[in-house]
């Protein structure tokens, strides 16, 4: 698997990680090395196996439909870098 | 208007292809994965639990009731309920999506392969295939105009349970799409799984629209109109979009696969700017949520508890009660309506048409005028049935009954109490009625003379005059008989 | 030179109940020792005043039947949310994050009367095997100031090995308890996935993450495990299954216990001297009646690739919430939404975290999902199946926890792949969700070596029993680094 700069920019964009142009090449070769590690997956014989996403093939625990949390907005909003009038604030979004 | 658009498109050699993704908010008291309340209209962020603001270390635990409601829907549309379904993460960044992913169902939805019969306004019946219905959490809300250079984020709605109902692309006009949406709207409210409140966003849809040349079997490039929250807007936006696409293609332009927004003030759609151009949602099974197992016994329990569905009840009203289709349709548009009708009918057996007339007539008009639901009607089914009994036993005339109903609606008491208090009981006593007739005939000798010379039309004049004299309380049938006798 | 170490938890509990020692004494001793060992950089934060106040309260409420952990100090990996106490997860991103709630494990230990003196250093978001990926500086191995303590629970291992606290809580996603335990010469228990609630534990890779214990001995691990294990309905992966009484089975004789000696775990890059120490430890178990069975885990070598796809894939999604909106670092100069996201995240995350986010994003992206993510999950099943097949004929599987003793600070920090490769013997356990323990098995060049034992799901009691019996006849776990 080989990566080019466009691919690295695309992944970084999907992951919302700012990458400077001067970091691009070292990041690219770095990622390429890690991806080479994954070539090993192709060597494993996984014919007729289904993917295992959770250990022990667990099934899901459910809860009853009850309200169990009270308003903690003041406490939670205090954690935010920017908030006003009960809202979290972000730079203007245009739809 | 809509049929016109369709025929316009047809005439020009184009066929529209429409599929809807309906988002029905499931009426649970707590959210899909957190224990925060789902009530509408709370102060911003006061119903956002630790999980809803995606605090590090918080974990989702699914709401049993939301899953139950999804199963009920699946059974009502004759779908397959998956014994194993998987919650997946749909990854994208947006400020109203606090975790950076939406928990949804992707490869294995809880409901698959359903269908629903839809009657279109022009009387045609179409079967719409429901490809899937899956559970997912709603996003929060962005507030754009309240701040200067910022957008405000309210996470109250984040995590509210939604059932996304995905139709196959099998509809070909705005009218068909609206009829389908109405049918689903009726069904989810009928089942009690969604309040259907479109102003509050509890029932909304995304419309996928494409057009193709008549005879073409491949689908054209589609656009998706996001978040349309009224039947009228669905109709208008689809009509606009069909026209826009046809015009573009006829001008040799290509359709861009994109997400569009409907602007109701201009009746137009326009491309959405905020959506990522190349969406890559990187769906994968949510590692916090092992597969959802639904036991056959649970499915069967829900099946057994399912109410009589609107289609079945409509058919019963037509075949069993002999109601006209139009009455059956109107009554079954809403389960509370139909239940009200049946409660009235139970006390006036055999009088289905009479009951239907009153429920669809006086009751509906009263509700409409007061802008209230039938559940809040000031006249109960039992109260109405008493009135209808008085009408049936001849105590009052149809005209008087309407006056009594109006008084009942105003809270003046039961039908009997009002009839008594106002002395509205019909005069069926032949002596009293005879005296009234005699007096009228004495008052109008020349008309009597004319009648006897053969002017039959004057019979109605005398009926009217007797009614006037008895303040409308004369039993009309008896009055007619006696009058004819006296006129000999 | 007198021992700086604490006696066992059982002895401490007895001393506290009888009044021969006070909780305040213990906490003071721990805090004093923490001060002496500041150069280890084992703690991200200390809560001395709160701990002393809690100790005073414990002393005044002292009873002869106090819970086994009541009044005894411990250290908590800074990955667990603590109400009102900064929780950094080793990241600049959460430098000022003060959670409004306690993790389940924190609640359990609090309810048991345990006294937290501080929060320990770790690799950022638990991503690392050396503790060098901490935004708060590397932590040092008490056995050698030029050596890493291992990671990601490096701080938790170092502060136990240095005798600051009798035990610490860590987490293990690919070896993050067992590997530092091995490097620091202590005992580390990674329970079965789902045994301990993850509620309030900051996620790295949700289907692999597991809270566990680092302590001197298996007996102490058992005491702490008992306190933190159990069902919690706030974690949908928490198993509804009563925790076994692991204490009661510690003294069972090992006669007939079949221990599979997995060839693959001794091959490849395992230092011969490390392999030798493990064989010697296994020989002790044999003397105790265990039966050693030569066995193979044919697909063991595929575990690294599968793990380094799955863990970053989950991480790339788990870490998307750090967007600068509701908490955590936010780039001050960002003028657009996109700038806010990408610069806040670029500034808040360290290089290894970014690397794994990018790798994970790639593995899930359109066109690569099947070849990487789905394939890795199939390999995961292959590995789980291998374990299941092996456990049909053996009771435990053994091998060295790590191929080498603790490496030098900086030795691998420039080479991600070399760092990843050293996790070869630990990651498979997480993929299969099994319980495992690392126990001291002697020394190579003055540095501790760890023996890993792996058990079938939910058989923690068997692990602790075997390790306790080994520790009754050996004293590797009692060795202390020079102060």
mmCIF file of N, CA and C in Angstrom, chain C residues 150-247:
data_model
loop_
_atom_site.group_PDB
_atom_site.id
_atom_site.type_symbol
_atom_site.label_atom_id
_atom_site.label_comp_id
_atom_site.label_asym_id
_atom_site.label_seq_id
_atom_site.Cartn_x
_atom_site.Cartn_y
_atom_site.Cartn_z
ATOM 1 N N UNK C 150 7.112 1.178 30.874
ATOM 2 C CA UNK C 150 6.071 0.528 30.080
ATOM 3 C C UNK C 150 4.861 1.425 30.011
ATOM 4 N N UNK C 151 3.902 0.976 29.245
ATOM 5 C CA UNK C 151 2.701 1.806 29.113
ATOM 6 C C UNK C 151 1.536 0.985 28.614
ATOM 7 N N UNK C 152 0.389 1.543 28.572
ATOM 8 C CA UNK C 152 0.157 2.933 28.865
ATOM 9 C C UNK C 152 0.001 3.235 30.358
ATOM 10 N N UNK C 153 -0.230 2.200 31.203
ATOM 11 C CA UNK C 153 -0.397 2.469 32.635
ATOM 12 C C UNK C 153 0.962 2.563 33.318
ATOM 13 N N UNK C 154 1.891 3.289 32.705
ATOM 14 C CA UNK C 154 3.254 3.355 33.230
ATOM 15 C C UNK C 154 3.321 3.976 34.607
ATOM 16 N N UNK C 155 2.581 5.053 34.814
ATOM 17 C CA UNK C 155 2.601 5.709 36.115
ATOM 18 C C UNK C 155 2.063 4.790 37.200
ATOM 19 N N UNK C 156 0.969 4.081 36.907
ATOM 20 C CA UNK C 156 0.373 3.183 37.899
ATOM 21 C C UNK C 156 1.360 2.089 38.296
ATOM 22 N N UNK C 157 2.101 1.545 37.300
ATOM 23 C CA UNK C 157 3.071 0.495 37.601
ATOM 24 C C UNK C 157 4.241 1.052 38.405
ATOM 25 N N UNK C 158 4.735 2.221 37.994
ATOM 26 C CA UNK C 158 5.918 2.791 38.648
ATOM 27 C C UNK C 158 5.644 3.121 40.115
ATOM 28 N N UNK C 159 4.455 3.681 40.402
ATOM 29 C CA UNK C 159 4.216 4.106 41.782
ATOM 30 C C UNK C 159 3.984 2.923 42.708
ATOM 31 N N UNK C 160 3.517 1.806 42.157
ATOM 32 C CA UNK C 160 3.402 0.596 42.980
ATOM 33 C C UNK C 160 4.796 -0.003 43.186
ATOM 34 N N UNK C 161 5.574 -0.104 42.088
ATOM 35 C CA UNK C 161 6.915 -0.688 42.189
ATOM 36 C C UNK C 161 7.801 0.120 43.127
ATOM 37 N N UNK C 162 7.602 1.436 43.147
ATOM 38 C CA UNK C 162 8.425 2.297 43.990
ATOM 39 C C UNK C 162 7.940 2.291 45.441
ATOM 40 N N UNK C 163 6.875 1.577 45.714
ATOM 41 C CA UNK C 163 6.410 1.477 47.104
ATOM 42 C C UNK C 163 5.654 2.705 47.567
ATOM 43 N N UNK C 164 5.153 3.499 46.662
ATOM 44 C CA UNK C 164 4.399 4.690 47.056
ATOM 45 C C UNK C 164 3.001 4.299 47.535
ATOM 46 N N UNK C 165 2.373 3.395 46.809
ATOM 47 C CA UNK C 165 1.052 2.880 47.193
ATOM 48 C C UNK C 165 1.068 1.362 47.071
ATOM 49 N N UNK C 166 0.204 0.694 47.826
ATOM 50 C CA UNK C 166 0.178 -0.770 47.723
ATOM 51 C C UNK C 166 -0.446 -1.267 46.424
ATOM 52 N N UNK C 167 -1.288 -0.474 45.823
ATOM 53 C CA UNK C 167 -1.867 -0.896 44.538
ATOM 54 C C UNK C 167 -2.293 0.332 43.752
ATOM 55 N N UNK C 168 -2.505 0.105 42.462
ATOM 56 C CA UNK C 168 -2.995 1.181 41.604
ATOM 57 C C UNK C 168 -3.957 0.577 40.591
ATOM 58 N N UNK C 169 -4.820 1.447 40.076
ATOM 59 C CA UNK C 169 -5.762 1.011 39.041
ATOM 60 C C UNK C 169 -5.234 1.458 37.695
ATOM 61 N N UNK C 170 -5.306 0.546 36.725
ATOM 62 C CA UNK C 170 -4.869 0.873 35.384
ATOM 63 C C UNK C 170 -5.908 0.415 34.380
ATOM 64 N N UNK C 171 -5.594 0.581 33.108
ATOM 65 C CA UNK C 171 -6.442 0.023 32.058
ATOM 66 C C UNK C 171 -5.556 -0.683 31.052
ATOM 67 N N UNK C 172 -6.186 -1.641 30.358
ATOM 68 C CA UNK C 172 -5.433 -2.507 29.460
ATOM 69 C C UNK C 172 -6.235 -2.670 28.178
ATOM 70 N N UNK C 173 -5.703 -2.117 27.072
ATOM 71 C CA UNK C 173 -6.382 -2.213 25.783
ATOM 72 C C UNK C 173 -5.633 -3.163 24.857
ATOM 73 N N UNK C 174 -4.294 -3.207 25.047
ATOM 74 C CA UNK C 174 -3.487 -4.130 24.246
ATOM 75 C C UNK C 174 -2.315 -4.665 25.051
ATOM 76 N N UNK C 175 -2.394 -4.475 26.366
ATOM 77 C CA UNK C 175 -1.298 -4.901 27.246
ATOM 78 C C UNK C 175 -0.921 -3.839 28.259
ATOM 79 N N UNK C 176 -1.714 -2.780 28.307
ATOM 80 C CA UNK C 176 -1.345 -1.594 29.076
ATOM 81 C C UNK C 176 -1.313 -1.759 30.597
ATOM 82 N N UNK C 177 -1.766 -2.898 31.108
ATOM 83 C CA UNK C 177 -1.534 -3.222 32.522
ATOM 84 C C UNK C 177 -0.392 -4.232 32.621
ATOM 85 N N UNK C 178 -0.480 -5.273 31.787
ATOM 86 C CA UNK C 178 0.468 -6.395 31.920
ATOM 87 C C UNK C 178 1.902 -6.006 31.553
ATOM 88 N N UNK C 179 2.050 -5.223 30.487
ATOM 89 C CA UNK C 179 3.403 -4.871 30.046
ATOM 90 C C UNK C 179 4.113 -3.978 31.066
ATOM 91 N N UNK C 180 3.496 -2.899 31.565
ATOM 92 C CA UNK C 180 4.175 -2.115 32.611
ATOM 93 C C UNK C 180 4.368 -2.901 33.909
ATOM 94 N N UNK C 181 3.419 -3.796 34.215
ATOM 95 C CA UNK C 181 3.621 -4.636 35.408
ATOM 96 C C UNK C 181 4.881 -5.474 35.224
ATOM 97 N N UNK C 182 5.042 -6.037 34.031
ATOM 98 C CA UNK C 182 6.231 -6.860 33.757
ATOM 99 C C UNK C 182 7.495 -6.008 33.848
ATOM 100 N N UNK C 183 7.465 -4.837 33.238
ATOM 101 C CA UNK C 183 8.646 -3.964 33.228
ATOM 102 C C UNK C 183 9.013 -3.467 34.627
ATOM 103 N N UNK C 184 8.018 -3.326 35.492
ATOM 104 C CA UNK C 184 8.276 -2.758 36.817
ATOM 105 C C UNK C 184 8.323 -3.816 37.916
ATOM 106 N N UNK C 185 8.244 -5.083 37.531
ATOM 107 C CA UNK C 185 8.412 -6.144 38.513
ATOM 108 C C UNK C 185 7.255 -6.291 39.481
ATOM 109 N N UNK C 186 6.045 -6.005 39.032
ATOM 110 C CA UNK C 186 4.878 -6.194 39.899
ATOM 111 C C UNK C 186 3.865 -7.106 39.205
ATOM 112 N N UNK C 187 2.724 -7.294 39.878
ATOM 113 C CA UNK C 187 1.691 -8.186 39.347
ATOM 114 C C UNK C 187 0.572 -7.335 38.755
ATOM 115 N N UNK C 188 0.168 -7.663 37.530
ATOM 116 C CA UNK C 188 -0.891 -6.876 36.888
ATOM 117 C C UNK C 188 -1.986 -7.772 36.348
ATOM 118 N N UNK C 189 -3.223 -7.490 36.761
ATOM 119 C CA UNK C 189 -4.362 -8.305 36.321
ATOM 120 C C UNK C 189 -5.230 -7.536 35.337
ATOM 121 N N UNK C 190 -5.391 -8.111 34.149
ATOM 122 C CA UNK C 190 -6.363 -7.611 33.173
ATOM 123 C C UNK C 190 -7.544 -8.572 33.212
ATOM 124 N N UNK C 191 -8.695 -8.114 33.727
ATOM 125 C CA UNK C 191 -9.855 -9.010 33.819
ATOM 126 C C UNK C 191 -10.479 -9.286 32.446
ATOM 127 N N UNK C 192 -11.455 -10.161 32.439
ATOM 128 C CA UNK C 192 -12.244 -10.444 31.237
ATOM 129 C C UNK C 192 -12.925 -9.159 30.784
ATOM 130 N N UNK C 193 -12.995 -8.960 29.466
ATOM 131 C CA UNK C 193 -13.734 -7.810 28.942
ATOM 132 C C UNK C 193 -15.175 -7.871 29.458
ATOM 133 N N UNK C 194 -15.650 -6.756 29.985
ATOM 134 C CA UNK C 194 -17.028 -6.707 30.476
ATOM 135 C C UNK C 194 -17.175 -6.986 31.963
ATOM 136 N N UNK C 195 -16.097 -7.430 32.617
ATOM 137 C CA UNK C 195 -16.147 -7.738 34.046
ATOM 138 C C UNK C 195 -16.210 -6.482 34.902
ATOM 139 N N UNK C 196 -15.498 -5.457 34.429
ATOM 140 C CA UNK C 196 -15.434 -4.201 35.172
ATOM 141 C C UNK C 196 -16.051 -3.130 34.270
ATOM 142 N N UNK C 197 -16.961 -2.373 34.817
ATOM 143 C CA UNK C 197 -17.661 -1.376 34.006
ATOM 144 C C UNK C 197 -16.691 -0.341 33.449
ATOM 145 N N UNK C 198 -16.922 0.031 32.200
ATOM 146 C CA UNK C 198 -16.111 1.083 31.586
ATOM 147 C C UNK C 198 -16.716 2.466 31.797
ATOM 148 N N UNK C 199 -17.816 2.542 32.521
ATOM 149 C CA UNK C 199 -18.467 3.833 32.716
ATOM 150 C C UNK C 199 -17.503 4.817 33.394
ATOM 151 N N UNK C 200 -17.263 5.928 32.743
ATOM 152 C CA UNK C 200 -16.383 6.947 33.311
ATOM 153 C C UNK C 200 -14.909 6.733 33.034
ATOM 154 N N UNK C 201 -14.616 5.678 32.277
ATOM 155 C CA UNK C 201 -13.232 5.410 31.876
ATOM 156 C C UNK C 201 -13.101 5.964 30.462
ATOM 157 N N UNK C 202 -12.188 6.869 30.249
ATOM 158 C CA UNK C 202 -12.118 7.540 28.952
ATOM 159 C C UNK C 202 -11.688 6.535 27.880
ATOM 160 N N UNK C 203 -12.480 6.489 26.814
ATOM 161 C CA UNK C 203 -12.325 5.421 25.826
ATOM 162 C C UNK C 203 -11.108 5.628 24.929
ATOM 163 N N UNK C 204 -10.411 4.525 24.696
ATOM 164 C CA UNK C 204 -9.414 4.465 23.632
ATOM 165 C C UNK C 204 -10.030 3.583 22.538
ATOM 166 N N UNK C 205 -10.138 2.273 22.805
ATOM 167 C CA UNK C 205 -10.772 1.361 21.849
ATOM 168 C C UNK C 205 -11.808 0.551 22.620
ATOM 169 N N UNK C 206 -13.061 0.924 22.438
ATOM 170 C CA UNK C 206 -14.121 0.461 23.330
ATOM 171 C C UNK C 206 -14.301 -1.053 23.409
ATOM 172 N N UNK C 207 -14.044 -1.767 22.326
ATOM 173 C CA UNK C 207 -14.283 -3.217 22.378
ATOM 174 C C UNK C 207 -13.082 -3.961 22.962
ATOM 175 N N UNK C 208 -12.047 -3.216 23.351
ATOM 176 C CA UNK C 208 -10.828 -3.823 23.896
ATOM 177 C C UNK C 208 -10.503 -3.306 25.297
ATOM 178 N N UNK C 209 -10.939 -2.083 25.599
ATOM 179 C CA UNK C 209 -10.574 -1.419 26.858
ATOM 180 C C UNK C 209 -11.055 -2.204 28.072
ATOM 181 N N UNK C 210 -10.209 -2.288 29.066
ATOM 182 C CA UNK C 210 -10.570 -3.047 30.249
ATOM 183 C C UNK C 210 -9.826 -2.475 31.462
ATOM 184 N N UNK C 211 -10.564 -2.193 32.518
ATOM 185 C CA UNK C 211 -9.924 -1.700 33.742
ATOM 186 C C UNK C 211 -9.387 -2.872 34.546
ATOM 187 N N UNK C 212 -8.286 -2.651 35.262
ATOM 188 C CA UNK C 212 -7.719 -3.734 36.056
ATOM 189 C C UNK C 212 -6.797 -3.203 37.134
ATOM 190 N N UNK C 213 -6.017 -4.112 37.710
ATOM 191 C CA UNK C 213 -5.264 -3.820 38.924
ATOM 192 C C UNK C 213 -3.769 -4.026 38.726
ATOM 193 N N UNK C 214 -2.974 -3.141 39.323
ATOM 194 C CA UNK C 214 -1.532 -3.353 39.426
ATOM 195 C C UNK C 214 -1.192 -3.366 40.915
ATOM 196 N N UNK C 215 -0.572 -4.445 41.374
ATOM 197 C CA UNK C 215 -0.256 -4.573 42.801
ATOM 198 C C UNK C 215 0.994 -5.417 42.954
ATOM 199 N N UNK C 216 1.398 -5.610 44.201
ATOM 200 C CA UNK C 216 2.606 -6.414 44.407
ATOM 201 C C UNK C 216 2.340 -7.889 44.123
ATOM 202 N N UNK C 217 1.191 -8.364 44.555
ATOM 203 C CA UNK C 217 0.955 -9.805 44.526
ATOM 204 C C UNK C 217 -0.405 -10.140 43.937
ATOM 205 N N UNK C 218 -0.560 -11.410 43.583
ATOM 206 C CA UNK C 218 -1.844 -11.891 43.071
ATOM 207 C C UNK C 218 -2.913 -11.780 44.159
ATOM 208 N N UNK C 219 -2.497 -12.018 45.384
ATOM 209 C CA UNK C 219 -3.455 -11.940 46.485
ATOM 210 C C UNK C 219 -4.044 -10.527 46.586
ATOM 211 N N UNK C 220 -3.170 -9.520 46.463
ATOM 212 C CA UNK C 220 -3.646 -8.141 46.505
ATOM 213 C C UNK C 220 -4.511 -7.825 45.279
ATOM 214 N N UNK C 221 -4.091 -8.347 44.127
ATOM 215 C CA UNK C 221 -4.906 -8.145 42.922
ATOM 216 C C UNK C 221 -6.310 -8.703 43.143
ATOM 217 N N UNK C 222 -6.377 -9.852 43.803
ATOM 218 C CA UNK C 222 -7.671 -10.491 44.043
ATOM 219 C C UNK C 222 -8.562 -9.601 44.895
ATOM 220 N N UNK C 223 -7.971 -9.016 45.934
ATOM 221 C CA UNK C 223 -8.752 -8.153 46.830
ATOM 222 C C UNK C 223 -9.330 -6.962 46.071
ATOM 223 N N UNK C 224 -8.502 -6.352 45.235
ATOM 224 C CA UNK C 224 -8.959 -5.162 44.517
ATOM 225 C C UNK C 224 -9.942 -5.548 43.413
ATOM 226 N N UNK C 225 -9.640 -6.649 42.729
ATOM 227 C CA UNK C 225 -10.542 -7.120 41.670
ATOM 228 C C UNK C 225 -11.952 -7.318 42.219
ATOM 229 N N UNK C 226 -12.010 -7.934 43.375
ATOM 230 C CA UNK C 226 -13.302 -8.188 44.018
ATOM 231 C C UNK C 226 -14.085 -6.880 44.226
ATOM 232 N N UNK C 227 -13.338 -5.815 44.512
ATOM 233 C CA UNK C 227 -14.006 -4.541 44.802
ATOM 234 C C UNK C 227 -14.494 -3.819 43.542
ATOM 235 N N UNK C 228 -13.827 -4.041 42.414
ATOM 236 C CA UNK C 228 -14.203 -3.253 41.222
ATOM 237 C C UNK C 228 -15.019 -4.038 40.209
ATOM 238 N N UNK C 229 -15.056 -5.365 40.308
ATOM 239 C CA UNK C 229 -15.774 -6.171 39.318
ATOM 240 C C UNK C 229 -17.265 -6.169 39.630
ATOM 241 N N UNK C 230 -18.063 -6.441 38.620
ATOM 242 C CA UNK C 230 -19.505 -6.577 38.831
ATOM 243 C C UNK C 230 -20.306 -5.831 37.799
ATOM 244 N N UNK C 231 -21.573 -6.181 37.727
ATOM 245 C CA UNK C 231 -22.435 -5.613 36.683
ATOM 246 C C UNK C 231 -22.746 -4.142 36.949
ATOM 247 N N UNK C 232 -22.804 -3.375 35.866
ATOM 248 C CA UNK C 232 -23.189 -1.961 35.950
ATOM 249 C C UNK C 232 -24.086 -1.662 34.754
ATOM 250 N N UNK C 233 -25.307 -1.224 35.014
ATOM 251 C CA UNK C 233 -26.233 -1.036 33.888
ATOM 252 C C UNK C 233 -25.969 0.249 33.110
ATOM 253 N N UNK C 234 -24.908 0.959 33.437
ATOM 254 C CA UNK C 234 -24.557 2.146 32.649
ATOM 255 C C UNK C 234 -23.563 1.817 31.539
ATOM 256 N N UNK C 235 -23.158 0.552 31.477
ATOM 257 C CA UNK C 235 -22.254 0.087 30.419
ATOM 258 C C UNK C 235 -22.934 -1.107 29.750
ATOM 259 N N UNK C 236 -23.336 -0.933 28.489
ATOM 260 C CA UNK C 236 -24.111 -1.980 27.799
ATOM 261 C C UNK C 236 -23.265 -3.223 27.517
ATOM 262 N N UNK C 237 -21.950 -3.160 27.745
ATOM 263 C CA UNK C 237 -21.113 -4.345 27.560
ATOM 264 C C UNK C 237 -20.737 -4.983 28.894
ATOM 265 N N UNK C 238 -21.249 -4.428 29.977
ATOM 266 C CA UNK C 238 -20.971 -4.992 31.292
ATOM 267 C C UNK C 238 -21.711 -6.320 31.422
ATOM 268 N N UNK C 239 -21.016 -7.366 31.869
ATOM 269 C CA UNK C 239 -21.660 -8.683 31.892
ATOM 270 C C UNK C 239 -22.499 -8.854 33.153
ATOM 271 N N UNK C 240 -23.663 -9.458 32.956
ATOM 272 C CA UNK C 240 -24.551 -9.715 34.091
ATOM 273 C C UNK C 240 -24.210 -11.090 34.628
ATOM 274 N N UNK C 241 -23.291 -11.101 35.531
ATOM 275 C CA UNK C 241 -22.778 -12.365 36.000
ATOM 276 C C UNK C 241 -22.092 -12.047 37.314
ATOM 277 N N UNK C 242 -22.489 -12.690 38.372
ATOM 278 C CA UNK C 242 -21.878 -12.356 39.660
ATOM 279 C C UNK C 242 -20.385 -12.660 39.635
ATOM 280 N N UNK C 243 -19.583 -11.758 40.193
ATOM 281 C CA UNK C 243 -18.142 -11.995 40.242
ATOM 282 C C UNK C 243 -17.870 -13.181 41.167
ATOM 283 N N UNK C 244 -16.964 -14.041 40.741
ATOM 284 C CA UNK C 244 -16.621 -15.198 41.576
ATOM 285 C C UNK C 244 -15.903 -14.715 42.832
ATOM 286 N N UNK C 245 -15.940 -15.534 43.848
ATOM 287 C CA UNK C 245 -15.167 -15.227 45.048
ATOM 288 C C UNK C 245 -13.722 -15.657 44.795
ATOM 289 N N UNK C 246 -12.953 -14.728 44.214
ATOM 290 C CA UNK C 246 -11.590 -15.091 43.822
ATOM 291 C C UNK C 246 -10.682 -15.308 45.028
ATOM 292 N N UNK C 247 -11.022 -14.658 46.149
ATOM 293 C CA UNK C 247 -10.226 -14.844 47.381
ATOM 294 C C UNK C 247 -10.286 -16.296 47.830
#
